Coordinates of C-alpha atoms in Angstrom, one line a residue:
Chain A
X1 CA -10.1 7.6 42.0
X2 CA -11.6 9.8 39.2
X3 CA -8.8 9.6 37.3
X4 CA -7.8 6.0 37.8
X5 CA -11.4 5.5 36.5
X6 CA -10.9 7.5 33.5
X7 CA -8.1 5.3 32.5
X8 CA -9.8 2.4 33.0
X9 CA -12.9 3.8 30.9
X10 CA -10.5 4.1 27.9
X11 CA -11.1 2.1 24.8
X12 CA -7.5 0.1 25.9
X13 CA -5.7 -0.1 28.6
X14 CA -1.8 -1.3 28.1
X15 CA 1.3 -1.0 30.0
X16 CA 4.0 1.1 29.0
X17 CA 7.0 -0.9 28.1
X18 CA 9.8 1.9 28.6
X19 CA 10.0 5.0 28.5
X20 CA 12.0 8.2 27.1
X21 CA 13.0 11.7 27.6
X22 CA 13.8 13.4 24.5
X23 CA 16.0 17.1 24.9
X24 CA 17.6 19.3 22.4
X25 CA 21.2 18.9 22.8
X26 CA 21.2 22.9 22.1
X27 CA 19.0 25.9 22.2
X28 CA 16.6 25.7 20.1
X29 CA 17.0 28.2 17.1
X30 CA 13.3 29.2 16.4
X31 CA 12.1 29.9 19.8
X32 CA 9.6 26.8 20.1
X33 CA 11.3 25.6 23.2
X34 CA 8.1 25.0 25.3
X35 CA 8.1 21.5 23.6
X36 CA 11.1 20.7 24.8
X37 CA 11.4 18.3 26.8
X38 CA 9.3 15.6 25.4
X39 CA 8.0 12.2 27.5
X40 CA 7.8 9.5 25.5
X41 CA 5.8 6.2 26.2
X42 CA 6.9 3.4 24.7
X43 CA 4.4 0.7 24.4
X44 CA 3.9 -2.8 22.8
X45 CA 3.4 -3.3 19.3
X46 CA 1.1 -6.3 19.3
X47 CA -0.7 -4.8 22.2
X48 CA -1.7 -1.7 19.7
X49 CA -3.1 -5.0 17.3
X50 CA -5.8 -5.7 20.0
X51 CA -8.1 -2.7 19.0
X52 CA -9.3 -0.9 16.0
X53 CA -8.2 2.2 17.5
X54 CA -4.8 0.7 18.8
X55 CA -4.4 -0.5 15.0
X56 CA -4.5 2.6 13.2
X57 CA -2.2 4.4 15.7
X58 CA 0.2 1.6 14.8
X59 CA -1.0 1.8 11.0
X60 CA 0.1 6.2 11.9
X61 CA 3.2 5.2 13.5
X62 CA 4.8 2.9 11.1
X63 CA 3.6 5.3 7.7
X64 CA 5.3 8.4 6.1
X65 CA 7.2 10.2 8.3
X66 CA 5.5 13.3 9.5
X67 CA 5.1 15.2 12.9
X68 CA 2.1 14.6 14.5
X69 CA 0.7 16.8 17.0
X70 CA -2.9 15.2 18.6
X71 CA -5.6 17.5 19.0
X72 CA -6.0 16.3 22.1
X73 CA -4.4 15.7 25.4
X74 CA -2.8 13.2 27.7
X75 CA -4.0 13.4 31.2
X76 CA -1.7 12.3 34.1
X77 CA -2.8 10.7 37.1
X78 CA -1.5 9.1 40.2
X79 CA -2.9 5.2 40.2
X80 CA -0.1 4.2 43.0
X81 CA 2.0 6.6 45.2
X82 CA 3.9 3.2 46.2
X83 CA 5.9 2.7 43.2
X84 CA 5.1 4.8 42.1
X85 CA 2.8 3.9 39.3
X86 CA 1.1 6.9 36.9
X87 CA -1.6 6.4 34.8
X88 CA -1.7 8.5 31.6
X89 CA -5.5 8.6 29.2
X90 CA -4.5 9.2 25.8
X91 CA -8.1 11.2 24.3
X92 CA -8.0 12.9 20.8
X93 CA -10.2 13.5 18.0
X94 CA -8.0 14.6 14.7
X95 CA -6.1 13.5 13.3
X96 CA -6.4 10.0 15.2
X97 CA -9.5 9.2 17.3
X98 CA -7.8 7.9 20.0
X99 CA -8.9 6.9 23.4
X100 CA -6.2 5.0 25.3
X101 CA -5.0 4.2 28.7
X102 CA -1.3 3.6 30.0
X103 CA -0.1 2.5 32.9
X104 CA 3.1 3.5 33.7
X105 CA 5.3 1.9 36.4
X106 CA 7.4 4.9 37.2
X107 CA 10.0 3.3 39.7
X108 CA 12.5 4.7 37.5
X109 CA 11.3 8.0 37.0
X110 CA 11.6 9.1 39.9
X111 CA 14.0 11.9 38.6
X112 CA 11.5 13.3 35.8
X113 CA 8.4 13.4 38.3
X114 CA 8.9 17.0 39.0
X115 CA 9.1 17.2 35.3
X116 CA 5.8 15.6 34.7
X117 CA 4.5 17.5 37.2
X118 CA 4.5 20.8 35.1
X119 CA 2.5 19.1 32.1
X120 CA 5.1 18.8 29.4
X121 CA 4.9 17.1 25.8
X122 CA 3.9 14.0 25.9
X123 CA 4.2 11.5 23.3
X124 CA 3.1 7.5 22.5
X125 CA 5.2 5.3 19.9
X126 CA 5.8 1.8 19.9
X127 CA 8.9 -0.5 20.7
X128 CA 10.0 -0.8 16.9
X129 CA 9.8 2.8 16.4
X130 CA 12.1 3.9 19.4
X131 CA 14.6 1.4 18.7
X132 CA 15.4 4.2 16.2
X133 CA 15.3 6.6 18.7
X134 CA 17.9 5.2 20.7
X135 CA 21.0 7.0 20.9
X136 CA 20.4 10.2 19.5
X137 CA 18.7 11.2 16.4
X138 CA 18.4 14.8 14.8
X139 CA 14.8 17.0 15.6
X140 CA 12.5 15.6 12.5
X141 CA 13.1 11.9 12.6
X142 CA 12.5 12.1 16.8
X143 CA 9.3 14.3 16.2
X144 CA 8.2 11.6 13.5
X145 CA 8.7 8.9 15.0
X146 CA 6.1 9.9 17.9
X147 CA 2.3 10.9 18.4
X148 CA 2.3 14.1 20.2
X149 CA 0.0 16.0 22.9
X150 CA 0.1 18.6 25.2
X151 CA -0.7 17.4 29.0
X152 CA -1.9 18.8 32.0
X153 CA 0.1 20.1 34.8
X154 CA -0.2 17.6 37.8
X155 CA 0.8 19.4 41.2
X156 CA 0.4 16.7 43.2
X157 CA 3.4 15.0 41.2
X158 CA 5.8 17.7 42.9
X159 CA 5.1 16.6 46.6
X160 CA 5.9 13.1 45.1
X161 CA 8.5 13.6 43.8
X162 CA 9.9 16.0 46.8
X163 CA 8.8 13.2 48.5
X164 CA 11.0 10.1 46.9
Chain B
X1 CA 16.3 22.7 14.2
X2 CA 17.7 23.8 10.3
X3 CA 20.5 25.4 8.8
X4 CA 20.9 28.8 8.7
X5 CA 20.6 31.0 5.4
X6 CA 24.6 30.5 5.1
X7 CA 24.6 26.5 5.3
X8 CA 23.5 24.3 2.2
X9 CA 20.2 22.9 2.5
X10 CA 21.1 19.0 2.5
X11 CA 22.5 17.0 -0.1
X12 CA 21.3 17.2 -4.0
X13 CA 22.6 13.8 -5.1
X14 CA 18.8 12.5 -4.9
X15 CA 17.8 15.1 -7.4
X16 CA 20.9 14.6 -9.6
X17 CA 20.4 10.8 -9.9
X18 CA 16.9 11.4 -11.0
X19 CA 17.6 13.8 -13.2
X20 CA 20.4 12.0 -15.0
X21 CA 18.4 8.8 -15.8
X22 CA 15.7 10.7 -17.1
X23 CA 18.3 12.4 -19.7
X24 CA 20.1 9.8 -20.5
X25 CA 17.1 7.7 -21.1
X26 CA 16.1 10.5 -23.3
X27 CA 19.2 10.5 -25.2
X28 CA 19.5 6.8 -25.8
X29 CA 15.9 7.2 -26.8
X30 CA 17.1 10.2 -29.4
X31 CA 20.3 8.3 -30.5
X32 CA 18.2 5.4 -31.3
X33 CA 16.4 7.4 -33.9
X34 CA 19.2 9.2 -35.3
X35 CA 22.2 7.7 -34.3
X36 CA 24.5 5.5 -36.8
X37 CA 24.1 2.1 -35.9
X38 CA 25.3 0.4 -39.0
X39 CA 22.8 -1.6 -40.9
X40 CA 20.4 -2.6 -38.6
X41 CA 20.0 -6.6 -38.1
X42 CA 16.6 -6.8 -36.8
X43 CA 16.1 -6.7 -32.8
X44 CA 19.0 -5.8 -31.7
X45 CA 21.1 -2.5 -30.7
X46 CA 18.5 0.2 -31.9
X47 CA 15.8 -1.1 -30.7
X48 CA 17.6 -2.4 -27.0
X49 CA 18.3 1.2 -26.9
X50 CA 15.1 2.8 -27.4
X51 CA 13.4 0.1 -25.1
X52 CA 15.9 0.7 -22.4
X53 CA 15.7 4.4 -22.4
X54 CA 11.9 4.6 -22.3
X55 CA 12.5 2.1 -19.8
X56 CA 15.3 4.6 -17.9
X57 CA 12.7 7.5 -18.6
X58 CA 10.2 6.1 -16.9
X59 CA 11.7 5.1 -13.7
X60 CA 13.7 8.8 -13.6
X61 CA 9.9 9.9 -13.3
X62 CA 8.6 7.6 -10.8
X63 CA 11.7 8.7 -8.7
X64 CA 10.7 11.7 -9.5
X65 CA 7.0 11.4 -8.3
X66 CA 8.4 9.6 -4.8
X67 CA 6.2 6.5 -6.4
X68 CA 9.1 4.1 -5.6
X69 CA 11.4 3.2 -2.7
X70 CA 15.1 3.5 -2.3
X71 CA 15.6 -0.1 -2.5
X72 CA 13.7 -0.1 -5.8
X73 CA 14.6 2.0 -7.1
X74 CA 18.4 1.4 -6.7
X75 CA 17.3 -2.3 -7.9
X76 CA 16.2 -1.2 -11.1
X77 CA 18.8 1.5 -11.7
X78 CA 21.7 -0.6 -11.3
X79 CA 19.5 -3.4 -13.8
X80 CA 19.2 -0.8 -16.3
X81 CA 22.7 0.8 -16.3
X82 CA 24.1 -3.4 -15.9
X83 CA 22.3 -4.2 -18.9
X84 CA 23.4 -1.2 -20.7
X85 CA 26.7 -2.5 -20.1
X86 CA 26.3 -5.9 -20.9
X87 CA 24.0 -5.5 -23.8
X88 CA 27.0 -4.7 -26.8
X89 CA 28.1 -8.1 -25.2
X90 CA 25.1 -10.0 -25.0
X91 CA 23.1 -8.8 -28.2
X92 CA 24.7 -8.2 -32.3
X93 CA 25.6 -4.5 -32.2
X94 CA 28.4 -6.0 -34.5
X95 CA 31.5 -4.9 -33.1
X96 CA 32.5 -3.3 -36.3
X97 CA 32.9 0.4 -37.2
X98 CA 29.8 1.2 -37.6
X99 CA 28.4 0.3 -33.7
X100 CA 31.1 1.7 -32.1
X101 CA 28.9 4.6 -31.4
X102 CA 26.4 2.3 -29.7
X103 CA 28.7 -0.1 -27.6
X104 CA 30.3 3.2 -26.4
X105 CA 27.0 5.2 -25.9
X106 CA 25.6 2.0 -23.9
X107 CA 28.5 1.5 -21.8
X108 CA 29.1 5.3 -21.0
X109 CA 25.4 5.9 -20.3
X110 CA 25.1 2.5 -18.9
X111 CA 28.1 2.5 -16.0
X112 CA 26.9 6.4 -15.4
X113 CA 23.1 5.1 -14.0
X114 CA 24.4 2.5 -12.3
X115 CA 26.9 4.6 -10.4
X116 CA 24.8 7.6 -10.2
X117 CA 22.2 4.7 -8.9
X118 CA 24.4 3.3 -6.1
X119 CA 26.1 6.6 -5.0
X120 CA 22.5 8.1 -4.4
X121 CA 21.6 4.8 -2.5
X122 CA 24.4 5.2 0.1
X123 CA 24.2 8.7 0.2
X124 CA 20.8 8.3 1.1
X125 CA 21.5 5.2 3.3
X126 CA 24.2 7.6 5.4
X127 CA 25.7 11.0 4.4
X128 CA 22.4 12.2 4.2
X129 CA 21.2 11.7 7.5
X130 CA 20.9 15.0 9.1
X131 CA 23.5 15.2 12.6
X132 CA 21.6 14.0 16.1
X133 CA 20.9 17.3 17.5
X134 CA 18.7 15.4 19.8
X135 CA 19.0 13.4 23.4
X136 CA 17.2 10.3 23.8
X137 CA 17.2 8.8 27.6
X138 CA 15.4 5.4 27.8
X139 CA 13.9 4.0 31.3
X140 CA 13.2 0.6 31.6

């Protein structure tokens, strides 16, 4: 309840349109494979329009390329087992003040849920920018065309998915 | 993620096309002061060239600075290095002896830019583009 309350406390609450799970085809060469995997929401562009906040994500997302890494987090939650549907609060500081919610209908994620269970690298970009995503792209566009954050490990996402 | 310390760091054609118009602009821009251009008949083939290679100058130096985008930049090359072309046609360089030098200089210099200008343009548009090394797997 806490944390369905703390995505409903977020400046702006959307629903997740898609989403994506980006992996290295290969090892990575430099060693920084704990970002690997990354979970990518994929939400609406006009519904980024509605807020000031939503706008300069969108503003972020569609101006020079660059990898951006929130200093912030994304915390997962559990707003539904029946579904199931996840909730994900989007709350950084530099170099966006953000403070978003997502609802994410995860009927077809069943297969990642042990995934997002052990916090991975969450990202939020918009339908325009992941139709470039689609298909494969090489390590710098994928990372630019994204807004990163670390998340939370979320046990109770194992049972659920051991569960499904 | 990048290439090793054996493999080429990514294409140069970018730098080469910038680099080129800036020197030929500057060499238009010299010949136009030195050069033999017969006697000169007012605005025409001397002064064409000097105003075309500050012109080719200047935009080798805002490609330089990353102030324009490819499609402008690819817009105004091929403009410059067509009316390069065009100009001995178009203005009275005198087809005689003595503007052979400029019809020649302003066609070479002028079909260089604008190929330099369009190979750059799909080099960036394609061959450039680093391989996918990553998987993308969308759910609905």
């Amino acid at each position: 309840m806490a944390d369905m309350l703390a995505t409903t406390m977020a400046n702006q609450v959307m629903i997740a349109r898609e989403a994506m799970v980006l992996r290295p085809r290969r090892a990575d060469r430099d060693g920084s494979t704990d970002l690997w995997p990354v979970f990518g929401l994929i939400v609406d562009d006009h519904d980024l329009t509605r807020t000031r906040q939503g706008r300069d994500l969108l503003a972020h997302l569609n101006g020079p390329s660059a990898v951006t890494l929130l200093d912030g987090s994304f915390v997962l939650s559990v707003l539904s087992e029946d579904g199931p549907v996840l909730g994900v609060t989007v709350s950084a500081t530099t170099p966006l003040a953000l403070s978003i919610g997502v609802v994410l209908p995860a009927r077809s994620l069943r297969a990642e849920l042990g995934m997002l269970a052990e916090g991975p690298t969450i990202g939020i970009t918009t339908l325009s920018r992941a139709q470039r995503l689609r298909g494969g792209v090489d390590t710098q566009t994928a990372l630019s065309l994204i807004v990163l954050a670390r998340s939370e490990p979320l046990p109770c996402l194992t049972s659920l998915a051991e569960a499904s | 993620m990048t290439g090793g310390p054996d493999e080429i760091a990514g294409t140069q054609l970018p730098g080469a096309v910038t680099g080129v118009t800036i020197t030929l602009g500057c060499w238009l821009i010299v010949l136009s002061t030195h050069g033999d251009y017969g006697a000169p008949t007012g605005f025409d083939a001397v002064w064409n060239d000097r105003l075309v290679g500050l012109v080719a100058v200047a935009l080798g130096l805002l490609r330089a600075v990353g102030r324009l985008t490819l499609t402008v930049a690819t817009a105004a090359g091929t403009a410059v290095g067509g009316w390069l072309v065009l100009a001995p046609l178009l203005l009275d360089y005198g087809f005689s002896t003595d503007s052979t030098l400029a019809t020649l200089t302003d066609f070479a210099i002028g079909a260089t830019i604008t190929a330099l200008t369009v190979a750059g343009a799909l080099d960036r548009g394609a061959g450039a583009r680093p391989p996918a090394d990553v998987d993308v797997v969308t759910r609905p």
